[in-house]
GROMACS .gro file of C-alpha atoms in nm:
model
  377
    1UNK     CA    1   2.597   4.728   9.194
    2UNK     CA    2   2.457   4.965   9.465
    3UNK     CA    3   2.094   5.075   9.470
    4UNK     CA    4   1.963   5.370   9.678
    5UNK     CA    5   1.593   5.337   9.609
    6UNK     CA    6   1.340   5.066   9.546
    7UNK     CA    7   1.259   5.224   9.211
    8UNK     CA    8   1.621   5.177   9.094
    9UNK     CA    9   1.602   4.811   9.184
   10UNK     CA   10   1.279   4.770   8.986
   11UNK     CA   11   1.421   4.951   8.682
   12UNK     CA   12   1.736   4.737   8.682
   13UNK     CA   13   1.536   4.414   8.709
   14UNK     CA   14   1.306   4.522   8.427
   15UNK     CA   15   1.591   4.623   8.192
   16UNK     CA   16   1.792   4.306   8.258
   17UNK     CA   17   1.494   4.077   8.177
   18UNK     CA   18   1.339   4.277   7.896
   19UNK     CA   19   1.305   4.088   7.568
   20UNK     CA   20   1.205   4.256   7.245
   21UNK     CA   21   0.896   4.137   7.065
   22UNK     CA   22   1.113   4.026   6.771
   23UNK     CA   23   1.339   3.823   7.000
   24UNK     CA   24   1.037   3.662   7.162
   25UNK     CA   25   0.880   3.580   6.828
   26UNK     CA   26   1.204   3.425   6.700
   27UNK     CA   27   1.245   3.223   7.020
   28UNK     CA   28   0.892   3.085   6.997
   29UNK     CA   29   0.935   3.007   6.627
   30UNK     CA   30   1.261   2.820   6.682
   31UNK     CA   31   1.114   2.624   6.970
   32UNK     CA   32   0.810   2.526   6.765
   33UNK     CA   33   1.024   2.440   6.462
   34UNK     CA   34   1.254   2.219   6.671
   35UNK     CA   35   0.959   2.038   6.823
   36UNK     CA   36   0.805   1.982   6.481
   37UNK     CA   37   1.136   1.857   6.342
   38UNK     CA   38   1.173   1.611   6.632
   39UNK     CA   39   0.813   1.494   6.588
   40UNK     CA   40   0.850   1.425   6.216
   41UNK     CA   41   1.190   1.262   6.262
   42UNK     CA   42   1.032   1.030   6.517
   43UNK     CA   43   0.742   0.955   6.285
   44UNK     CA   44   0.978   0.880   5.997
   45UNK     CA   45   1.201   0.659   6.210
   46UNK     CA   46   0.920   0.470   6.384
   47UNK     CA   47   0.897   0.171   6.151
   48UNK     CA   48   0.717  -0.021   6.423
   49UNK     CA   49   0.421   0.220   6.418
   50UNK     CA   50   0.416   0.215   6.038
   51UNK     CA   51   0.422  -0.165   6.024
   52UNK     CA   52   0.155  -0.197   6.292
   53UNK     CA   53  -0.081   0.043   6.115
   54UNK     CA   54  -0.021  -0.133   5.784
   55UNK     CA   55  -0.096  -0.477   5.930
   56UNK     CA   56  -0.408  -0.337   6.094
   57UNK     CA   57  -0.526  -0.213   5.754
   58UNK     CA   58  -0.465  -0.553   5.594
   59UNK     CA   59  -0.656  -0.730   5.871
   60UNK     CA   60  -0.958  -0.501   5.841
   61UNK     CA   61  -0.970  -0.438   5.466
   62UNK     CA   62  -1.014  -0.745   5.243
   63UNK     CA   63  -0.936  -0.552   4.923
   64UNK     CA   64  -0.613  -0.413   5.069
   65UNK     CA   65  -0.510  -0.761   5.179
   66UNK     CA   66  -0.579  -0.909   4.835
   67UNK     CA   67  -0.365  -0.635   4.684
   68UNK     CA   68  -0.087  -0.711   4.931
   69UNK     CA   69  -0.090  -1.075   4.824
   70UNK     CA   70   0.011  -0.970   4.473
   71UNK     CA   71   0.350  -0.847   4.594
   72UNK     CA   72   0.373  -1.051   4.914
   73UNK     CA   73   0.566  -1.363   5.011
   74UNK     CA   74   0.425  -1.701   5.112
   75UNK     CA   75   0.548  -1.965   5.356
   76UNK     CA   76   0.425  -2.316   5.276
   77UNK     CA   77   0.297  -2.587   5.510
   78UNK     CA   78   0.161  -2.937   5.467
   79UNK     CA   79  -0.064  -3.066   5.746
   80UNK     CA   80   0.080  -2.797   5.975
   81UNK     CA   81   0.442  -2.894   5.899
   82UNK     CA   82   0.641  -2.605   5.747
   83UNK     CA   83   0.849  -2.641   5.432
   84UNK     CA   84   1.215  -2.609   5.533
   85UNK     CA   85   1.553  -2.634   5.368
   86UNK     CA   86   1.864  -2.750   5.553
   87UNK     CA   87   2.157  -2.507   5.559
   88UNK     CA   88   2.462  -2.619   5.755
   89UNK     CA   89   2.348  -2.643   6.120
   90UNK     CA   90   2.005  -2.485   6.089
   91UNK     CA   91   1.683  -2.488   5.892
   92UNK     CA   92   1.575  -2.205   5.663
   93UNK     CA   93   1.216  -2.125   5.567
   94UNK     CA   94   1.195  -2.036   5.196
   95UNK     CA   95   0.953  -1.771   5.069
   96UNK     CA   96   0.755  -1.785   4.744
   97UNK     CA   97   0.591  -1.509   4.545
   98UNK     CA   98   0.229  -1.532   4.433
   99UNK     CA   99   0.339  -1.603   4.077
  100UNK     CA  100   0.571  -1.885   4.186
  101UNK     CA  101   0.295  -2.031   4.399
  102UNK     CA  102   0.042  -2.022   4.117
  103UNK     CA  103   0.289  -2.200   3.891
  104UNK     CA  104   0.348  -2.466   4.155
  105UNK     CA  105  -0.024  -2.523   4.205
  106UNK     CA  106  -0.076  -2.548   3.831
  107UNK     CA  107   0.200  -2.807   3.805
  108UNK     CA  108   0.018  -3.029   4.054
  109UNK     CA  109  -0.326  -2.967   3.907
  110UNK     CA  110  -0.441  -2.751   4.198
  111UNK     CA  111  -0.683  -2.460   4.160
  112UNK     CA  112  -0.549  -2.124   4.273
  113UNK     CA  113  -0.865  -2.094   4.482
  114UNK     CA  114  -0.669  -2.265   4.759
  115UNK     CA  115  -0.492  -1.931   4.807
  116UNK     CA  116  -0.806  -1.816   4.987
  117UNK     CA  117  -0.695  -2.038   5.276
  118UNK     CA  118  -0.377  -1.835   5.332
  119UNK     CA  119  -0.334  -1.630   5.649
  120UNK     CA  120  -0.146  -1.306   5.712
  121UNK     CA  121   0.144  -1.353   5.957
  122UNK     CA  122   0.342  -1.028   5.936
  123UNK     CA  123   0.528  -0.789   5.707
  124UNK     CA  124   0.874  -0.648   5.647
  125UNK     CA  125   0.984  -0.292   5.723
  126UNK     CA  126   0.930  -0.221   5.353
  127UNK     CA  127   0.567  -0.337   5.391
  128UNK     CA  128   0.606  -0.663   5.204
  129UNK     CA  129   0.323  -0.872   5.348
  130UNK     CA  130   0.397  -1.228   5.461
  131UNK     CA  131   0.141  -1.508   5.436
  132UNK     CA  132   0.123  -1.877   5.524
  133UNK     CA  133  -0.061  -2.143   5.327
  134UNK     CA  134  -0.118  -2.508   5.413
  135UNK     CA  135  -0.133  -2.732   5.106
  136UNK     CA  136  -0.238  -3.046   5.290
  137UNK     CA  137  -0.511  -2.972   5.545
  138UNK     CA  138  -0.797  -2.980   5.298
  139UNK     CA  139  -0.688  -3.297   5.119
  140UNK     CA  140  -0.974  -3.543   5.080
  141UNK     CA  141  -0.752  -3.853   5.098
  142UNK     CA  142  -0.455  -3.906   5.326
  143UNK     CA  143  -0.299  -4.141   5.065
  144UNK     CA  144  -0.322  -3.880   4.790
  145UNK     CA  145  -0.198  -3.617   5.035
  146UNK     CA  146   0.115  -3.814   5.118
  147UNK     CA  147   0.193  -3.872   4.750
  148UNK     CA  148   0.144  -3.505   4.676
  149UNK     CA  149   0.359  -3.411   4.972
  150UNK     CA  150   0.653  -3.615   4.845
  151UNK     CA  151   0.616  -3.470   4.496
  152UNK     CA  152   0.605  -3.117   4.629
  153UNK     CA  153   0.911  -3.172   4.846
  154UNK     CA  154   1.104  -3.284   4.539
  155UNK     CA  155   0.986  -2.990   4.330
  156UNK     CA  156   1.057  -2.738   4.607
  157UNK     CA  157   1.389  -2.893   4.711
  158UNK     CA  158   1.287  -2.899   5.074
  159UNK     CA  159   1.104  -3.104   5.333
  160UNK     CA  160   0.786  -3.054   5.532
  161UNK     CA  161   0.915  -3.101   5.886
  162UNK     CA  162   0.714  -3.095   6.209
  163UNK     CA  163   0.766  -2.770   6.392
  164UNK     CA  164   0.825  -2.954   6.721
  165UNK     CA  165   1.136  -3.106   6.563
  166UNK     CA  166   1.265  -2.801   6.377
  167UNK     CA  167   1.180  -2.507   6.604
  168UNK     CA  168   1.511  -2.495   6.789
  169UNK     CA  169   1.710  -2.514   6.466
  170UNK     CA  170   1.549  -2.202   6.317
  171UNK     CA  171   1.665  -1.843   6.346
  172UNK     CA  172   1.460  -1.615   6.571
  173UNK     CA  173   1.268  -1.450   6.288
  174UNK     CA  174   1.164  -1.775   6.117
  175UNK     CA  175   1.081  -1.942   6.448
  176UNK     CA  176   0.845  -1.657   6.541
  177UNK     CA  177   0.679  -1.639   6.199
  178UNK     CA  178   0.631  -2.013   6.163
  179UNK     CA  179   0.495  -2.043   6.517
  180UNK     CA  180   0.241  -1.772   6.442
  181UNK     CA  181   0.157  -1.932   6.109
  182UNK     CA  182   0.104  -2.280   6.250
  183UNK     CA  183  -0.115  -2.149   6.531
  184UNK     CA  184  -0.336  -1.953   6.290
  185UNK     CA  185  -0.360  -2.237   6.037
  186UNK     CA  186  -0.454  -2.484   6.310
  187UNK     CA  187  -0.715  -2.248   6.455
  188UNK     CA  188  -0.885  -2.202   6.118
  189UNK     CA  189  -0.879  -2.575   6.052
  190UNK     CA  190  -1.057  -2.646   6.382
  191UNK     CA  191  -1.307  -2.357   6.376
  192UNK     CA  192  -1.479  -2.404   6.043
  193UNK     CA  193  -1.827  -2.425   6.195
  194UNK     CA  194  -2.028  -2.194   6.419
  195UNK     CA  195  -2.073  -2.328   6.773
  196UNK     CA  196  -2.419  -2.166   6.791
  197UNK     CA  197  -2.578  -2.248   6.453
  198UNK     CA  198  -2.360  -2.536   6.333
  199UNK     CA  199  -2.327  -2.360   5.997
  200UNK     CA  200  -1.993  -2.316   5.816
  201UNK     CA  201  -1.806  -2.001   5.912
  202UNK     CA  202  -1.632  -1.780   5.658
  203UNK     CA  203  -1.274  -1.658   5.692
  204UNK     CA  204  -1.179  -1.302   5.599
  205UNK     CA  205  -0.888  -1.257   5.357
  206UNK     CA  206  -0.621  -1.200   5.620
  207UNK     CA  207  -0.741  -1.478   5.849
  208UNK     CA  208  -0.778  -1.245   6.148
  209UNK     CA  209  -1.135  -1.368   6.208
  210UNK     CA  210  -1.417  -1.597   6.096
  211UNK     CA  211  -1.782  -1.497   6.065
  212UNK     CA  212  -2.098  -1.707   6.071
  213UNK     CA  213  -2.315  -1.581   5.781
  214UNK     CA  214  -2.635  -1.705   5.947
  215UNK     CA  215  -2.609  -1.499   6.268
  216UNK     CA  216  -2.306  -1.268   6.213
  217UNK     CA  217  -2.121  -1.404   6.516
  218UNK     CA  218  -1.752  -1.319   6.482
  219UNK     CA  219  -1.486  -1.562   6.601
  220UNK     CA  220  -1.130  -1.443   6.668
  221UNK     CA  221  -0.819  -1.661   6.706
  222UNK     CA  222  -0.746  -1.718   7.073
  223UNK     CA  223  -0.454  -1.830   7.285
  224UNK     CA  224  -0.460  -2.009   7.620
  225UNK     CA  225  -0.273  -1.832   7.904
  226UNK     CA  226  -0.018  -2.049   8.083
  227UNK     CA  227   0.199  -1.949   8.378
  228UNK     CA  228   0.553  -2.084   8.390
  229UNK     CA  229   0.719  -2.019   8.723
  230UNK     CA  230   1.068  -2.071   8.858
  231UNK     CA  231   1.045  -2.127   9.233
  232UNK     CA  232   1.338  -2.034   9.458
  233UNK     CA  233   1.414  -2.045   9.829
  234UNK     CA  234   1.679  -1.778   9.794
  235UNK     CA  235   1.982  -1.996   9.724
  236UNK     CA  236   1.828  -2.282   9.524
  237UNK     CA  237   1.573  -2.311   9.245
  238UNK     CA  238   1.312  -2.580   9.193
  239UNK     CA  239   1.322  -2.771   8.865
  240UNK     CA  240   1.073  -3.036   8.759
  241UNK     CA  241   1.013  -3.283   8.482
  242UNK     CA  242   0.704  -3.437   8.329
  243UNK     CA  243   0.690  -3.779   8.170
  244UNK     CA  244   0.643  -3.613   7.830
  245UNK     CA  245   0.979  -3.431   7.856
  246UNK     CA  246   1.284  -3.558   7.665
  247UNK     CA  247   1.503  -3.784   7.878
  248UNK     CA  248   1.703  -3.590   8.136
  249UNK     CA  249   1.538  -3.251   8.077
  250UNK     CA  250   1.418  -3.043   8.372
  251UNK     CA  251   1.229  -2.717   8.351
  252UNK     CA  252   1.021  -2.469   8.551
  253UNK     CA  253   0.670  -2.539   8.678
  254UNK     CA  254   0.393  -2.461   8.428
  255UNK     CA  255   0.015  -2.475   8.422
  256UNK     CA  256  -0.293  -2.331   8.252
  257UNK     CA  257  -0.485  -2.043   8.405
  258UNK     CA  258  -0.832  -2.141   8.525
  259UNK     CA  259  -1.134  -1.925   8.446
  260UNK     CA  260  -1.179  -1.656   8.709
  261UNK     CA  261  -0.818  -1.664   8.827
  262UNK     CA  262  -0.571  -1.377   8.831
  263UNK     CA  263  -0.212  -1.438   8.730
  264UNK     CA  264  -0.104  -1.436   9.094
  265UNK     CA  265  -0.373  -1.685   9.194
  266UNK     CA  266  -0.272  -1.923   8.916
  267UNK     CA  267   0.093  -1.917   9.024
  268UNK     CA  268   0.003  -1.988   9.386
  269UNK     CA  269  -0.240  -2.268   9.295
  270UNK     CA  270  -0.008  -2.444   9.050
  271UNK     CA  271   0.282  -2.449   9.296
  272UNK     CA  272   0.059  -2.575   9.576
  273UNK     CA  273  -0.097  -2.843   9.353
  274UNK     CA  274   0.220  -2.978   9.199
  275UNK     CA  275   0.485  -2.958   9.473
  276UNK     CA  276   0.294  -2.868   9.792
  277UNK     CA  277   0.465  -2.533   9.853
  278UNK     CA  278   0.315  -2.196   9.946
  279UNK     CA  279   0.437  -1.883   9.767
  280UNK     CA  280   0.578  -1.602   9.977
  281UNK     CA  281   0.656  -1.351   9.699
  282UNK     CA  282   0.639  -1.346   9.319
  283UNK     CA  283   0.719  -1.116   9.031
  284UNK     CA  284   0.659  -1.112   8.656
  285UNK     CA  285   0.950  -1.168   8.417
  286UNK     CA  286   0.841  -1.190   8.053
  287UNK     CA  287   0.602  -1.365   7.812
  288UNK     CA  288   0.625  -1.571   7.496
  289UNK     CA  289   0.385  -1.715   7.240
  290UNK     CA  290   0.424  -2.092   7.226
  291UNK     CA  291   0.260  -2.288   6.940
  292UNK     CA  292   0.236  -2.619   7.126
  293UNK     CA  293   0.008  -2.793   7.180
  294UNK     CA  294  -0.257  -2.548   7.058
  295UNK     CA  295  -0.116  -2.196   7.083
  296UNK     CA  296  -0.047  -2.072   7.434
  297UNK     CA  297   0.077  -1.749   7.588
  298UNK     CA  298   0.355  -1.841   7.829
  299UNK     CA  299   0.366  -1.593   8.119
  300UNK     CA  300   0.698  -1.629   8.298
  301UNK     CA  301   0.729  -1.547   8.669
  302UNK     CA  302   0.972  -1.588   8.956
  303UNK     CA  303   0.836  -1.703   9.292
  304UNK     CA  304   1.004  -1.743   9.628
  305UNK     CA  305   0.910  -1.956   9.926
  306UNK     CA  306   1.025  -1.911  10.283
  307UNK     CA  307   1.358  -2.087  10.354
  308UNK     CA  308   1.205  -2.298  10.632
  309UNK     CA  309   0.918  -2.423  10.411
  310UNK     CA  310   1.093  -2.610  10.130
  311UNK     CA  311   0.991  -2.972  10.182
  312UNK     CA  312   0.849  -3.104   9.853
  313UNK     CA  313   0.528  -3.304   9.827
  314UNK     CA  314   0.535  -3.397   9.459
  315UNK     CA  315   0.202  -3.463   9.288
  316UNK     CA  316   0.287  -3.770   9.081
  317UNK     CA  317  -0.029  -3.729   8.875
  318UNK     CA  318   0.123  -3.408   8.738
  319UNK     CA  319   0.499  -3.456   8.763
  320UNK     CA  320   0.752  -3.734   8.724
  321UNK     CA  321   1.011  -3.567   8.946
  322UNK     CA  322   1.103  -3.242   9.121
  323UNK     CA  323   1.420  -3.134   9.299
  324UNK     CA  324   1.608  -2.833   9.436
  325UNK     CA  325   1.926  -2.729   9.253
  326UNK     CA  326   2.193  -2.485   9.365
  327UNK     CA  327   2.290  -2.181   9.164
  328UNK     CA  328   2.628  -2.337   9.085
  329UNK     CA  329   2.469  -2.658   8.957
  330UNK     CA  330   2.233  -2.469   8.727
  331UNK     CA  331   2.506  -2.230   8.609
  332UNK     CA  332   2.725  -2.528   8.517
  333UNK     CA  333   2.452  -2.679   8.300
  334UNK     CA  334   2.382  -2.344   8.133
  335UNK     CA  335   2.748  -2.320   8.034
  336UNK     CA  336   2.747  -2.656   7.859
  337UNK     CA  337   2.758  -2.621   7.482
  338UNK     CA  338   2.704  -2.978   7.366
  339UNK     CA  339   2.438  -3.115   7.594
  340UNK     CA  340   2.323  -3.406   7.379
  341UNK     CA  341   2.661  -3.580   7.357
  342UNK     CA  342   2.740  -3.523   7.724
  343UNK     CA  343   2.396  -3.641   7.823
  344UNK     CA  344   2.445  -3.967   7.636
  345UNK     CA  345   2.783  -4.021   7.801
  346UNK     CA  346   2.638  -3.954   8.146
  347UNK     CA  347   2.853  -3.645   8.204
  348UNK     CA  348   2.544  -3.426   8.254
  349UNK     CA  349   2.293  -3.538   8.521
  350UNK     CA  350   2.021  -3.316   8.376
  351UNK     CA  351   1.977  -3.054   8.105
  352UNK     CA  352   1.759  -2.749   8.048
  353UNK     CA  353   1.522  -2.632   7.772
  354UNK     CA  354   1.689  -2.479   7.464
  355UNK     CA  355   1.768  -2.107   7.447
  356UNK     CA  356   1.463  -2.021   7.239
  357UNK     CA  357   1.226  -2.140   7.513
  358UNK     CA  358   1.122  -1.885   7.774
  359UNK     CA  359   1.193  -2.145   8.044
  360UNK     CA  360   1.562  -2.122   7.954
  361UNK     CA  361   1.554  -1.743   7.980
  362UNK     CA  362   1.375  -1.762   8.313
  363UNK     CA  363   1.637  -1.997   8.458
  364UNK     CA  364   1.924  -1.792   8.315
  365UNK     CA  365   1.774  -1.477   8.464
  366UNK     CA  366   1.765  -1.637   8.809
  367UNK     CA  367   2.131  -1.738   8.784
  368UNK     CA  368   2.245  -1.395   8.667
  369UNK     CA  369   2.006  -1.174   8.865
  370UNK     CA  370   1.926  -1.349   9.194
  371UNK     CA  371   1.747  -1.048   9.344
  372UNK     CA  372   1.443  -0.882   9.186
  373UNK     CA  373   1.166  -0.652   9.306
  374UNK     CA  374   0.867  -0.866   9.409
  375UNK     CA  375   0.498  -0.817   9.342
  376UNK     CA  376   0.241  -0.904   9.607
  377UNK     CA  377   0.135  -1.264   9.591
   0.00000   0.00000   0.00000
């Protein structure tokens, strides 16, 4: 199109971009409606937010938590050992309703007041609250407790099995719930008195805190931070074993964070203390709650040392052994399916932590993704 004056250009531009007030109103309305629809769809689909808000309410509101117990499900423990039932090649953790639990307690002459010792450990997407209750911690006599334990196992058609033995034969959901439950039950059992006044503390209904009635000090369940680090020189990774490990098992370096340390400082110190190496680079990988020995937060990292500085100086007060392994050696062990039988026959020189442990994931990550973006050490 040819224009002879500036005015013609301006008129054409105006006409081609002109929008009626009705068109503009409709456009704005549709845009707002679409945004609102997206927002509410997200809110309806976000079960995680709904569950989190619901659990927060149960932790803060004793009446709401008591109400949730009426329709909730309970996992049972005895002296911190969960009740489990064997199903083919794994353990299952049965759930019991409040009514079933009250009937069980009545059968063994127990007062339902023991239900006050239960702790909230989660909920389903349908907001069915899940609780854990230990039937053995408050027993006055270990002899009576053991008799009662055997009777309950018969009645419940299951066994109270130590979590250290059963953890790796549970599905992911049950393993997470029972780990949380054991950690909370243990914490309440060992924090029944105020460290300031010496007076008994009182648990809230959900078990999210304890309060000293004499001075109103509030105690919250705590976890101990632990760094677990896989050290590499670029082509090899460093695996270690402690005397407490099962025979033949090697894992990554691990140690508790000291007060005042950052994550990076803890990684550097632990590696220097245990194997005499200095970290060149490190980066964070993932984290995992670990119920042993007393509830820890495992913070997994990768660390690299300079290729020319790989001579090990093993601290025998901390470790039984430490050695460098090639990527092929580690990959071969990861591919093994039946480690126990091959270990006994001598076919496997070493083996790694089970899949559920974050150490296994850390080692697998190194084999599959040898290069990662580092953080400053």
